[in-house]
mmCIF file of C-alpha atoms and ligand atoms in Angstrom:
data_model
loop_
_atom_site.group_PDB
_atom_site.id
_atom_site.type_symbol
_atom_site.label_atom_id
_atom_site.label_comp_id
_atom_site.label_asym_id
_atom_site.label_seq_id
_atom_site.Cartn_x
_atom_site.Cartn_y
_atom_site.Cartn_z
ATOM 1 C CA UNK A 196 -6.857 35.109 -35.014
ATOM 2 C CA UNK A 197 -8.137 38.863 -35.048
ATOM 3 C CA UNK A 198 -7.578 40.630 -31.525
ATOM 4 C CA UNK A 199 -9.804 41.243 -29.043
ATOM 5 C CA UNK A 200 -9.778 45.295 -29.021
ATOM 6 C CA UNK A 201 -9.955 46.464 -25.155
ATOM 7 C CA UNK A 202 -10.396 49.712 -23.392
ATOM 8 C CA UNK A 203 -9.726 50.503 -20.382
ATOM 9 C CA UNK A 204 -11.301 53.886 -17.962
ATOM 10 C CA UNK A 205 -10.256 55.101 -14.307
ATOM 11 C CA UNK A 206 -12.866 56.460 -12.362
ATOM 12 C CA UNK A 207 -12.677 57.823 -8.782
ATOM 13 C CA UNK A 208 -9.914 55.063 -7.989
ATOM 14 C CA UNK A 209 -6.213 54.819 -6.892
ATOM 15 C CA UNK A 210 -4.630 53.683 -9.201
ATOM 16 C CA UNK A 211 -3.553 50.286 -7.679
ATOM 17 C CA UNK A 212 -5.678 48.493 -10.104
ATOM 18 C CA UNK A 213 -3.719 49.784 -12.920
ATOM 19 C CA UNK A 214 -0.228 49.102 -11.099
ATOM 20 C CA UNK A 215 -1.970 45.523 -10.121
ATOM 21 C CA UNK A 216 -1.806 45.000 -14.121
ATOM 22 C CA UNK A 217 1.336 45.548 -14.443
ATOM 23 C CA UNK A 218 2.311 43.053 -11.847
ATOM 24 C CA UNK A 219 1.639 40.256 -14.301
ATOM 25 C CA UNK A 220 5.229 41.211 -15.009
ATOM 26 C CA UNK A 221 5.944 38.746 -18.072
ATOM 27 C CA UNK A 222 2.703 37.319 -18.217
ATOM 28 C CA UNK A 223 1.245 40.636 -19.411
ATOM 29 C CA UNK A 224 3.902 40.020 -22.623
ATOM 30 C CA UNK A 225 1.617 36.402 -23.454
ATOM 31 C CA UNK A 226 -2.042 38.658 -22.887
ATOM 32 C CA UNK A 227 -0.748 41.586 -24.817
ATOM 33 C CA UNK A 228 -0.389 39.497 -27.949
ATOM 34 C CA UNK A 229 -3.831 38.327 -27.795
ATOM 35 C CA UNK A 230 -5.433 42.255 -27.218
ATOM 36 C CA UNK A 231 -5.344 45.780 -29.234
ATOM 37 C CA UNK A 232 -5.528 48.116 -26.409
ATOM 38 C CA UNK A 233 -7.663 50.956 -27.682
ATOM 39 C CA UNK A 234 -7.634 53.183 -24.501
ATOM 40 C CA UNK A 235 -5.497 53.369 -21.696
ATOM 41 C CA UNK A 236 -5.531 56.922 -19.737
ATOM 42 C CA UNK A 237 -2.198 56.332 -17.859
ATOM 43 C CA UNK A 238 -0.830 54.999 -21.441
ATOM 44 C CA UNK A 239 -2.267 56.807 -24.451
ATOM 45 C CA UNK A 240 -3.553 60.135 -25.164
ATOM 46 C CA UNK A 241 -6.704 58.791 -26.553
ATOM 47 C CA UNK A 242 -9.536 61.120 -25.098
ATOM 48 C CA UNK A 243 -12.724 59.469 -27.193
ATOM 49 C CA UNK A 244 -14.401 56.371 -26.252
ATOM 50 C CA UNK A 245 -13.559 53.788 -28.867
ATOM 51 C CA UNK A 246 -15.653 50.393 -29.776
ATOM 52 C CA UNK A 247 -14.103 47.722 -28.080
ATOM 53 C CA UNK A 248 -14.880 44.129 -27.405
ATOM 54 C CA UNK A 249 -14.159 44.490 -23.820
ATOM 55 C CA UNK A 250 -14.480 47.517 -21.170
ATOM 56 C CA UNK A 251 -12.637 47.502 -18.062
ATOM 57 C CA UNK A 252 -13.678 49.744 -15.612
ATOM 58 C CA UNK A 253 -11.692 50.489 -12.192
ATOM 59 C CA UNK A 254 -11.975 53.038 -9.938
ATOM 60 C CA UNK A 255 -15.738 53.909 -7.987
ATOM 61 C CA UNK A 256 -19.361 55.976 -8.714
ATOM 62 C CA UNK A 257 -18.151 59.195 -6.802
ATOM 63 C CA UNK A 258 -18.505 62.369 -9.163
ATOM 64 C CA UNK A 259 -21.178 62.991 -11.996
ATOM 65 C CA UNK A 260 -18.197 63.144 -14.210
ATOM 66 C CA UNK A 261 -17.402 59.304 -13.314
ATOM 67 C CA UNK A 262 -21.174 58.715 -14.330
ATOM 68 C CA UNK A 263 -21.189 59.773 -17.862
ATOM 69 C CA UNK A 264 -17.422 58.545 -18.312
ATOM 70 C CA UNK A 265 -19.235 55.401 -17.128
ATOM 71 C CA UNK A 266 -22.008 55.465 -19.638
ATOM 72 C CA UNK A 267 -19.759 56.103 -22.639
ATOM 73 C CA UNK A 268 -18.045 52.436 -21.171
ATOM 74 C CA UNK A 269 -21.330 51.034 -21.598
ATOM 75 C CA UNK A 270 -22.320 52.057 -24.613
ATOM 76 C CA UNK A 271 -18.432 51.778 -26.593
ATOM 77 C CA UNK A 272 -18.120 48.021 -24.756
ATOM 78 C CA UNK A 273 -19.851 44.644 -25.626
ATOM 79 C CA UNK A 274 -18.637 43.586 -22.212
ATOM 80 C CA UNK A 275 -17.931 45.426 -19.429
ATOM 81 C CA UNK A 276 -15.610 44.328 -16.353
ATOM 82 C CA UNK A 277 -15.967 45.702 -12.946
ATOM 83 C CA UNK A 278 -12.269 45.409 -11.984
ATOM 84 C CA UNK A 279 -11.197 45.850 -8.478
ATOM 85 C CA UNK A 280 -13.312 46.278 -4.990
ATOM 86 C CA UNK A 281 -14.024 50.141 -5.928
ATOM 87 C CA UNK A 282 -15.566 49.033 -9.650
ATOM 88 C CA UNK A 283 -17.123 46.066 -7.871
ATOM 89 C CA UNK A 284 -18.679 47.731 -3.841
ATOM 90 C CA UNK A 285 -17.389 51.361 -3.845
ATOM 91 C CA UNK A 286 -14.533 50.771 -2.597
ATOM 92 C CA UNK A 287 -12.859 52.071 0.809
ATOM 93 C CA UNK A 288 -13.933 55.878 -0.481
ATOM 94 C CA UNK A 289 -17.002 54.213 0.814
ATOM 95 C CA UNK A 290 -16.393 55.188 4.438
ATOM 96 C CA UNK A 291 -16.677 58.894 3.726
ATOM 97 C CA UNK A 292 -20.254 58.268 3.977
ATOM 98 C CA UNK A 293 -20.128 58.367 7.231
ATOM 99 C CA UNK A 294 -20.113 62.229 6.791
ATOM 100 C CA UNK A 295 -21.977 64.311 4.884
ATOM 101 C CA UNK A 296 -20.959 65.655 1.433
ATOM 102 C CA UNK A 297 -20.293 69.325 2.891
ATOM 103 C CA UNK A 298 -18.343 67.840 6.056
ATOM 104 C CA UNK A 299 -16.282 65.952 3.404
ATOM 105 C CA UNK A 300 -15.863 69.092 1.423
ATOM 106 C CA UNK A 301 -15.037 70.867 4.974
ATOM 107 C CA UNK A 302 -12.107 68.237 5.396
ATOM 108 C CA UNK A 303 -10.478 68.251 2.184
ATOM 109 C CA UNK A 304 -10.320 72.070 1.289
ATOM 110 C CA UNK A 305 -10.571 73.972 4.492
ATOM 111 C CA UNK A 306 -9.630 72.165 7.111
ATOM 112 C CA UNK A 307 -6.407 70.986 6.331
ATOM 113 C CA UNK A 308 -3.040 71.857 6.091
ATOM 114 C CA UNK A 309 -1.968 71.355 2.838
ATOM 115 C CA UNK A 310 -4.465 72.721 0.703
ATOM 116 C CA UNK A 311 -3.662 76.319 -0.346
ATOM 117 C CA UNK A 312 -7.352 78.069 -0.918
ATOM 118 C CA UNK A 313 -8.788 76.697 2.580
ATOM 119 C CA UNK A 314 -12.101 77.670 0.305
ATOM 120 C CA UNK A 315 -14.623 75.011 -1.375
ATOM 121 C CA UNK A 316 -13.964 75.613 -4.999
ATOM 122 C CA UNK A 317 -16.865 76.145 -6.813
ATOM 123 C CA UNK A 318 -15.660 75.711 -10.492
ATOM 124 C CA UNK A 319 -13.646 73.479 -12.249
ATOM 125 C CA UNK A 320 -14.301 70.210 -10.337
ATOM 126 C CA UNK A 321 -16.764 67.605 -11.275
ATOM 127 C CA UNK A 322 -19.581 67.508 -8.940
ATOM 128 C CA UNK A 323 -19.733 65.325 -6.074
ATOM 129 C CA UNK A 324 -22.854 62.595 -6.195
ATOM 130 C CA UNK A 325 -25.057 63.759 -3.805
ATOM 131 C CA UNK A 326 -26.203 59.859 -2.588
ATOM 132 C CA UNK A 327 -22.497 59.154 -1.896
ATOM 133 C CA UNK A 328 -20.122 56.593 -3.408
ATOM 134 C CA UNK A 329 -21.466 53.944 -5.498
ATOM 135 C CA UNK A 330 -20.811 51.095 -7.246
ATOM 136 C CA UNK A 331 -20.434 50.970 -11.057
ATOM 137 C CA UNK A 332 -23.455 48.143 -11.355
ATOM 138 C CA UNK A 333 -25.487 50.779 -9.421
ATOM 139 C CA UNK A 334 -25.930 52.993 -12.722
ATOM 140 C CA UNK A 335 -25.052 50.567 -15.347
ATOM 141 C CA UNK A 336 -25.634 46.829 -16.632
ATOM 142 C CA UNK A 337 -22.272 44.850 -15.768
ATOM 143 C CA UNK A 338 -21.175 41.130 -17.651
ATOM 144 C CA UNK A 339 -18.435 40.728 -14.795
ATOM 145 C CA UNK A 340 -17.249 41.668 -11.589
ATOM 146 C CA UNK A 341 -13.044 40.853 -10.226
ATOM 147 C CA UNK A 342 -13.337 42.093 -6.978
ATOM 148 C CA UNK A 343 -9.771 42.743 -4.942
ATOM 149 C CA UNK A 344 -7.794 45.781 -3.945
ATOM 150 C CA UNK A 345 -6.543 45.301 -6.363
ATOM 151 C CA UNK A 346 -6.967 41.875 -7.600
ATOM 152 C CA UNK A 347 -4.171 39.648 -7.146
ATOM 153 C CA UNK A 348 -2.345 39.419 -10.668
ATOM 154 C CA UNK A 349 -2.956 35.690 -10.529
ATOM 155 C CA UNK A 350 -6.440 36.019 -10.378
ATOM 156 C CA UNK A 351 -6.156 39.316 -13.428
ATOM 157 C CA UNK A 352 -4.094 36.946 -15.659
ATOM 158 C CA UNK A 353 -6.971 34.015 -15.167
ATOM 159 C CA UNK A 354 -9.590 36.747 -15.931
ATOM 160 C CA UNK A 355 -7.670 38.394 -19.026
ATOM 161 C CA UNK A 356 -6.776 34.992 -20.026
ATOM 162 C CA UNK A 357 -10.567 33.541 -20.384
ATOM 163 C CA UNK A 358 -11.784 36.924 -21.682
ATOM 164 C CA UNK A 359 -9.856 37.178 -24.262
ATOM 165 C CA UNK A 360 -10.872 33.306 -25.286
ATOM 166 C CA UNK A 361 -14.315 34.576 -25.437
ATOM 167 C CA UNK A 362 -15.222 32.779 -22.091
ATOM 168 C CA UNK A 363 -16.034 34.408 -19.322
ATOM 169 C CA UNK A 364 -13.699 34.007 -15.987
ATOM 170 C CA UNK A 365 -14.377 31.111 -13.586
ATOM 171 C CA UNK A 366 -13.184 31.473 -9.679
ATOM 172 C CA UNK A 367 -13.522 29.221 -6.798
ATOM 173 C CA UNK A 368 -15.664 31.045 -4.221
ATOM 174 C CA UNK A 369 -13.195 30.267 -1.280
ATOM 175 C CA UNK A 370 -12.554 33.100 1.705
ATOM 176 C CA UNK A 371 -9.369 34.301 2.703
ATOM 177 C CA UNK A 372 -8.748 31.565 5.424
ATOM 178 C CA UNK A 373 -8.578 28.642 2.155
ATOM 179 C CA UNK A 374 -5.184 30.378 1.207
ATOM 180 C CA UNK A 375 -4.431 31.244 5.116
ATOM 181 C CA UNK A 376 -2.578 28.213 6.083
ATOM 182 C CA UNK A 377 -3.029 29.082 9.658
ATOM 183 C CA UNK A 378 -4.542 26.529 12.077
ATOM 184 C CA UNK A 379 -7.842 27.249 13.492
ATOM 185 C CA UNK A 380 -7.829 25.779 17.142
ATOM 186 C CA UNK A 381 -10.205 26.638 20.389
ATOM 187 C CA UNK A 382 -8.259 28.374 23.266
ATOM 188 C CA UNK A 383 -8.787 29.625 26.442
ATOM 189 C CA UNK A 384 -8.255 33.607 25.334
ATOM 190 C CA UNK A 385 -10.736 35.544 27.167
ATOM 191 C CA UNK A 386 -10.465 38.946 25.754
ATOM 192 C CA UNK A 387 -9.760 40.788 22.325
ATOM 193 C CA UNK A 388 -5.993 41.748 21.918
ATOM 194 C CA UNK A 389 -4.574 44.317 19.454
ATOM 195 C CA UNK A 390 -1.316 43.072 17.468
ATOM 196 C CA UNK A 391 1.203 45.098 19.834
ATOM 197 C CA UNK A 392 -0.576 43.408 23.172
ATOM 198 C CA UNK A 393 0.562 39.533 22.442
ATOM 199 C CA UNK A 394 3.609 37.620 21.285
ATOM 200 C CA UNK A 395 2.022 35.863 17.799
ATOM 201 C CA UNK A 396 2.162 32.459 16.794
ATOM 202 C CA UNK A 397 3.081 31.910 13.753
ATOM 203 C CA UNK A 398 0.799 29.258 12.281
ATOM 204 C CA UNK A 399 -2.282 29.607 14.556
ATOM 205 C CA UNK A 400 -5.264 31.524 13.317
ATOM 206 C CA UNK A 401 -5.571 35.041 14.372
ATOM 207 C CA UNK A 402 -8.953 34.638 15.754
ATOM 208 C CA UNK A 403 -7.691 31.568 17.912
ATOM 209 C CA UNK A 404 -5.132 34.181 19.602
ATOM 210 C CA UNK A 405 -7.951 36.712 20.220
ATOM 211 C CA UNK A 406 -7.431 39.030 17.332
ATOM 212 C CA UNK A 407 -9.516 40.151 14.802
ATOM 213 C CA UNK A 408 -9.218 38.600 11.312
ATOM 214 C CA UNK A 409 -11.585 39.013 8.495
ATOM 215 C CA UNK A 410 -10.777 36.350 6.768
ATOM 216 C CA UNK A 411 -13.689 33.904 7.188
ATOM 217 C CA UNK A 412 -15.805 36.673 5.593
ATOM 218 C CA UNK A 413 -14.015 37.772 2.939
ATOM 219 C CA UNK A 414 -13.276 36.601 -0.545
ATOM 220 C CA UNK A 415 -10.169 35.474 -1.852
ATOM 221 C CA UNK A 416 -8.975 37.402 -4.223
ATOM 222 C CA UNK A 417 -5.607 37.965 -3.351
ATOM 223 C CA UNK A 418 -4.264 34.683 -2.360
ATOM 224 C CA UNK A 419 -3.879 36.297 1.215
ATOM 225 C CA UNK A 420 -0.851 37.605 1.730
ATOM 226 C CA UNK A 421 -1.431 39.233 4.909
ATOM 227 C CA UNK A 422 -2.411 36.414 7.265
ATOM 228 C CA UNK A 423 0.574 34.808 5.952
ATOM 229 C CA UNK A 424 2.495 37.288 6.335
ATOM 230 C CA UNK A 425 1.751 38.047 10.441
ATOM 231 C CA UNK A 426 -0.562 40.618 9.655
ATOM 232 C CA UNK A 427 -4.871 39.868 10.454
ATOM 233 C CA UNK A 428 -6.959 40.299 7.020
ATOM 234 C CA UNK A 429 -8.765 43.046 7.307
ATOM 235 C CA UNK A 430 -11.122 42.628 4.327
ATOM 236 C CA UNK A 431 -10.176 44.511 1.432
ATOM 237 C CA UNK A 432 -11.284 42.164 -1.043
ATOM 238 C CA UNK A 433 -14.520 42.815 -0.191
ATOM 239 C CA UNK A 434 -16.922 39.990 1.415
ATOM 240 C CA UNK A 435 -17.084 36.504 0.822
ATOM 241 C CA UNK A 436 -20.207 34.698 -0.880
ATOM 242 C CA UNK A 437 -22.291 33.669 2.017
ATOM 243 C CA UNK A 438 -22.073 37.033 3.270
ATOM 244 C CA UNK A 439 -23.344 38.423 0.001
ATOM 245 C CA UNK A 440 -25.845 35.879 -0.595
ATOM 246 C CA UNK A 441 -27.398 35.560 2.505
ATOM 247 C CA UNK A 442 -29.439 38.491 3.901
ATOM 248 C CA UNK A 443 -29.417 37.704 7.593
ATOM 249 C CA UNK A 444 -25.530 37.570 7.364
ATOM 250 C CA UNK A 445 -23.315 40.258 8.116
ATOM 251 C CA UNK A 446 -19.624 40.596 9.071
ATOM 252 C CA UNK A 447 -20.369 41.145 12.529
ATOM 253 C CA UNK A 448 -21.956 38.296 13.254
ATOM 254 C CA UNK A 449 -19.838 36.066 11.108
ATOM 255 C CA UNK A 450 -16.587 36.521 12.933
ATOM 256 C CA UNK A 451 -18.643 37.193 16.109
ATOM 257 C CA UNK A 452 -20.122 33.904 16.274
ATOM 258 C CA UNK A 453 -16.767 32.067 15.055
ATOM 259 C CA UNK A 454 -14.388 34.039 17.026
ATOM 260 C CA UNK A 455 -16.665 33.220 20.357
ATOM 261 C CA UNK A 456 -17.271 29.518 19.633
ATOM 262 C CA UNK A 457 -13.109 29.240 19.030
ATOM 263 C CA UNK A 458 -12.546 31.359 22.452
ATOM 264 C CA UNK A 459 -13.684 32.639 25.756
ATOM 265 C CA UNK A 460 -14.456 36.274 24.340
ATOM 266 C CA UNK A 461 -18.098 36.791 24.387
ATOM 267 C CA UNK A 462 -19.658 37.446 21.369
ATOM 268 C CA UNK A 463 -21.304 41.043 22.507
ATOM 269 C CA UNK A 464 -17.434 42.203 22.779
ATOM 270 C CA UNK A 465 -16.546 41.079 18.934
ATOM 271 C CA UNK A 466 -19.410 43.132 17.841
ATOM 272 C CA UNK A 467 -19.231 45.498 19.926
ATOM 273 C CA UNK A 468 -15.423 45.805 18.386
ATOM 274 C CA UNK A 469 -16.253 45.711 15.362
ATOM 275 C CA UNK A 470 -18.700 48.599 15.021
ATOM 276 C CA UNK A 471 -15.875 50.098 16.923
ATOM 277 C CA UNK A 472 -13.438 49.867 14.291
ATOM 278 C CA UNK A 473 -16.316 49.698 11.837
ATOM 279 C CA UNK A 474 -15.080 52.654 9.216
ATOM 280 C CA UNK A 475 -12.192 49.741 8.853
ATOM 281 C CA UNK A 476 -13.898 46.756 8.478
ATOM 282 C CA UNK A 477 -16.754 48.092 6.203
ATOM 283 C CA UNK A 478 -15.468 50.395 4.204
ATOM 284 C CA UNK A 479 -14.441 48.347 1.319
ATOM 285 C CA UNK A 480 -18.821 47.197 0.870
ATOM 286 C CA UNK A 481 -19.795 50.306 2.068
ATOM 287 C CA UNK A 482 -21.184 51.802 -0.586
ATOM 288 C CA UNK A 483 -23.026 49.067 -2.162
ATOM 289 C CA UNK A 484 -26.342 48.771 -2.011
ATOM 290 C CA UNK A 485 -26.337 44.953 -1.020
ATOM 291 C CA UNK A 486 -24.720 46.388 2.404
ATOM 292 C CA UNK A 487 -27.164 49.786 2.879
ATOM 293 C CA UNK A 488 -29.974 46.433 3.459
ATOM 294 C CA UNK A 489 -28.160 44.717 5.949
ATOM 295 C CA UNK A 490 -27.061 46.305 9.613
ATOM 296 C CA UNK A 491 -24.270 48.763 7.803
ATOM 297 C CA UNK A 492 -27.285 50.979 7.618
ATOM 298 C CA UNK A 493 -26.453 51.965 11.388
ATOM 299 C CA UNK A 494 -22.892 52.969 10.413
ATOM 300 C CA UNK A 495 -23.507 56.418 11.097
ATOM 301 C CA UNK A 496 -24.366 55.373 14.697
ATOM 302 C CA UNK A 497 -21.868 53.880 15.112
ATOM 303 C CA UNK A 498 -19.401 56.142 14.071
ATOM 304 C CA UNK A 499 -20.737 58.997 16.183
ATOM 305 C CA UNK A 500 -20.300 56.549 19.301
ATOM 306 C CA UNK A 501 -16.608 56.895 18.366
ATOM 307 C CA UNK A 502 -15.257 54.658 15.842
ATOM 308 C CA UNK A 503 -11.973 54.522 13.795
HETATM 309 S S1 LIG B 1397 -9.816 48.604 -5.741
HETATM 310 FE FE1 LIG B 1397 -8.162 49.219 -4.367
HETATM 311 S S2 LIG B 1397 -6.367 49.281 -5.704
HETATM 312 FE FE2 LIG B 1397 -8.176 49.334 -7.056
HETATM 313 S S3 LIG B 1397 -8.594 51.521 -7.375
HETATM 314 FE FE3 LIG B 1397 -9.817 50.856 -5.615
HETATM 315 S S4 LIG B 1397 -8.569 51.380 -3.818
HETATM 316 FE FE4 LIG B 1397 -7.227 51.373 -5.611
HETATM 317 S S1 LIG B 1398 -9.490 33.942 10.254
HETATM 318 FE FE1 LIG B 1398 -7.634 34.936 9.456
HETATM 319 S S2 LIG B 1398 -5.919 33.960 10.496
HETATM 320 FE FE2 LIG B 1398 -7.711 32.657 10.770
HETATM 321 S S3 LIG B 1398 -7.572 31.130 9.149
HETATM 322 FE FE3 LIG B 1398 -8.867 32.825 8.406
HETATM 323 S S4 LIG B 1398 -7.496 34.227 7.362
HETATM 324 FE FE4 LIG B 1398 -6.232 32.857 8.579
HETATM 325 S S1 LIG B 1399 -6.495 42.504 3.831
HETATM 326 FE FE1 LIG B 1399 -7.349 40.439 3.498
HETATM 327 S S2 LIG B 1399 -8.391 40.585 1.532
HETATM 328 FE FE2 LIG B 1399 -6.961 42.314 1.630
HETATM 329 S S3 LIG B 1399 -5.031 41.587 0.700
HETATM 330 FE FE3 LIG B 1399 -4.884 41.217 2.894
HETATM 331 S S4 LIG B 1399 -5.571 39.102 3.158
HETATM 332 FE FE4 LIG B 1399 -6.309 39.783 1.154
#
């Protein structure tokens, strides 16, 4: 059987995607055998943009050089993946948009310690888009999206595995609180509590104990590990289905309503939270456009009441 010939290309990402490979550990050894790997940048020194029978894009929309690095993808791939939550939403680079480009520029190379020229270079960097961060199905046509930050390796090995049968992957479209394990239960908590202000039980669902989880609206991708690990989701691998799908839905109102029917904390003080905190909870969808038409739009606002 002839390999399938794959290339790979980072664009404004972290590299966690590309370290999330490598996590398949031995099972990479049984997908290798099926692929010829025609472009790698972290691997090989091949600059060009070979054919290949598969593209895998990482990383988000977030300089014009990403865009034409982008559009050579397209046009060297007969299928392109959108790997990870940055390929897929933006990413969390998404939550610079609560500033403007030149307050971002501000940050980064005058206002901060570390950088030697405390000047905005003016040459020699790829320009910044000037709508923000945005999504790699925002500029180009896209065969499949693996959301994640990154994507669990059991979830890149299913993907890798039917790609390179010539299917296409199939996932479940389960949220974070499928894998949880914890037990949802109504209790008589009457306020919102921060991780340090309670002693946690172990098997009762964060929400139940009056802290914030994202888990109902958020997709599982990852198998979530934090949850079961004492630690509230917090959304990374991006939002669940419903919340996609359904345009009246938003991630404020889904835990909102939940967390209030499951305790005695009104549901004006879980929203009110979350915009709060919003730069957390949103960042990851941020920059996709799906989000600009819901609520996020008022991010700004409520970042400049104080957020984190
Ligand atoms: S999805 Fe997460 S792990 Fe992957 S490049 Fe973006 S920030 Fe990094
Ligand atoms: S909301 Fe969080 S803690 Fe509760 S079941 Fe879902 S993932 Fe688990
Ligand atoms: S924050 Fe949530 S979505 Fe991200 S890895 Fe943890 S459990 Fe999964």
């Amino acid at each position: 059987m002839s390999k399938v010939t794959v290339s790979f290309e980072w664009l404004s990402g972290c590299s966690g995607c590309e370290i999330g490979t490598v996590d398949l550990h031995e099972r990479l050894l049984g997908v290798l055998d099926s692929l010829d790997i025609v472009r790698l940048p972290i691997l090989l020194d091949e600059r060009g943009y070979p054919e290949a029978d598969l593209g895998i894009v990482t990383g988000a929309l977030r300089t014009e050089h990403d865009v034409e690095c982008l559009h050579r993808m397209r046009q060297s791939s007969s299928k392109l993946l959108a790997f990870g939550v940055c390929a897929v939403y933006g990413g969390p680079q998404g939550a610079a948009d609560a500033n403007t480009l030149s307050e971002i520029c501000e940050a980064v190379y005058c206002n901060n310690l570390t950088t030697a020229t405390h000047d905005v270079p003016t040459e020699g960097l790829p320009k910044l888009l000037e709508g923000g961060v945005r999504p790699v199905s925002s500029e180009v046509d896209v065969d499949f999206f693996l959301p994640g930050c990154p994507p669990h390796p059991y979830y890149i090995a299913q993907a890798l595995g039917a790609l390179v049968r010539g299917g296409a992957p199939e996932f479940g479209a389960h949220n974070v609180c499928f894998r949880c394990g914890r037990r949802m239960e109504k209790s008589e908590v009457g306020e919102l509590r921060r991780l340090h202000q309670l002693t946690p039980v172990d098997d009762v669902c964060w929400l139940s104990q009056g802290v914030l989880c994202m888990g109902s609206a958020t997709l599982d991708r990852c198998l979530a590990p934090c949850p079961q690990r004492g630690v509230p989701c917090t959304g990374c691998a991006g939002p669940s289905e419903h919340i996609v799908l359904e345009p009246n839905r938003d991630i404020r109102t889904e835990i909102a309503d939940r967390m209030s029917r499951m305790t005695k904390i009104p549901r004006e003080a879980v929203v009110a939270e979350i915009e709060r905190r919003a730069r957390t909870y949103y960042a990851y969808a941020l920059a996709s456009p799906v989000f600009r038409q819901k609520p996020t739009f008022l991010f700004r606002r409520w970042m400049a009441g104080g957020g984190n």
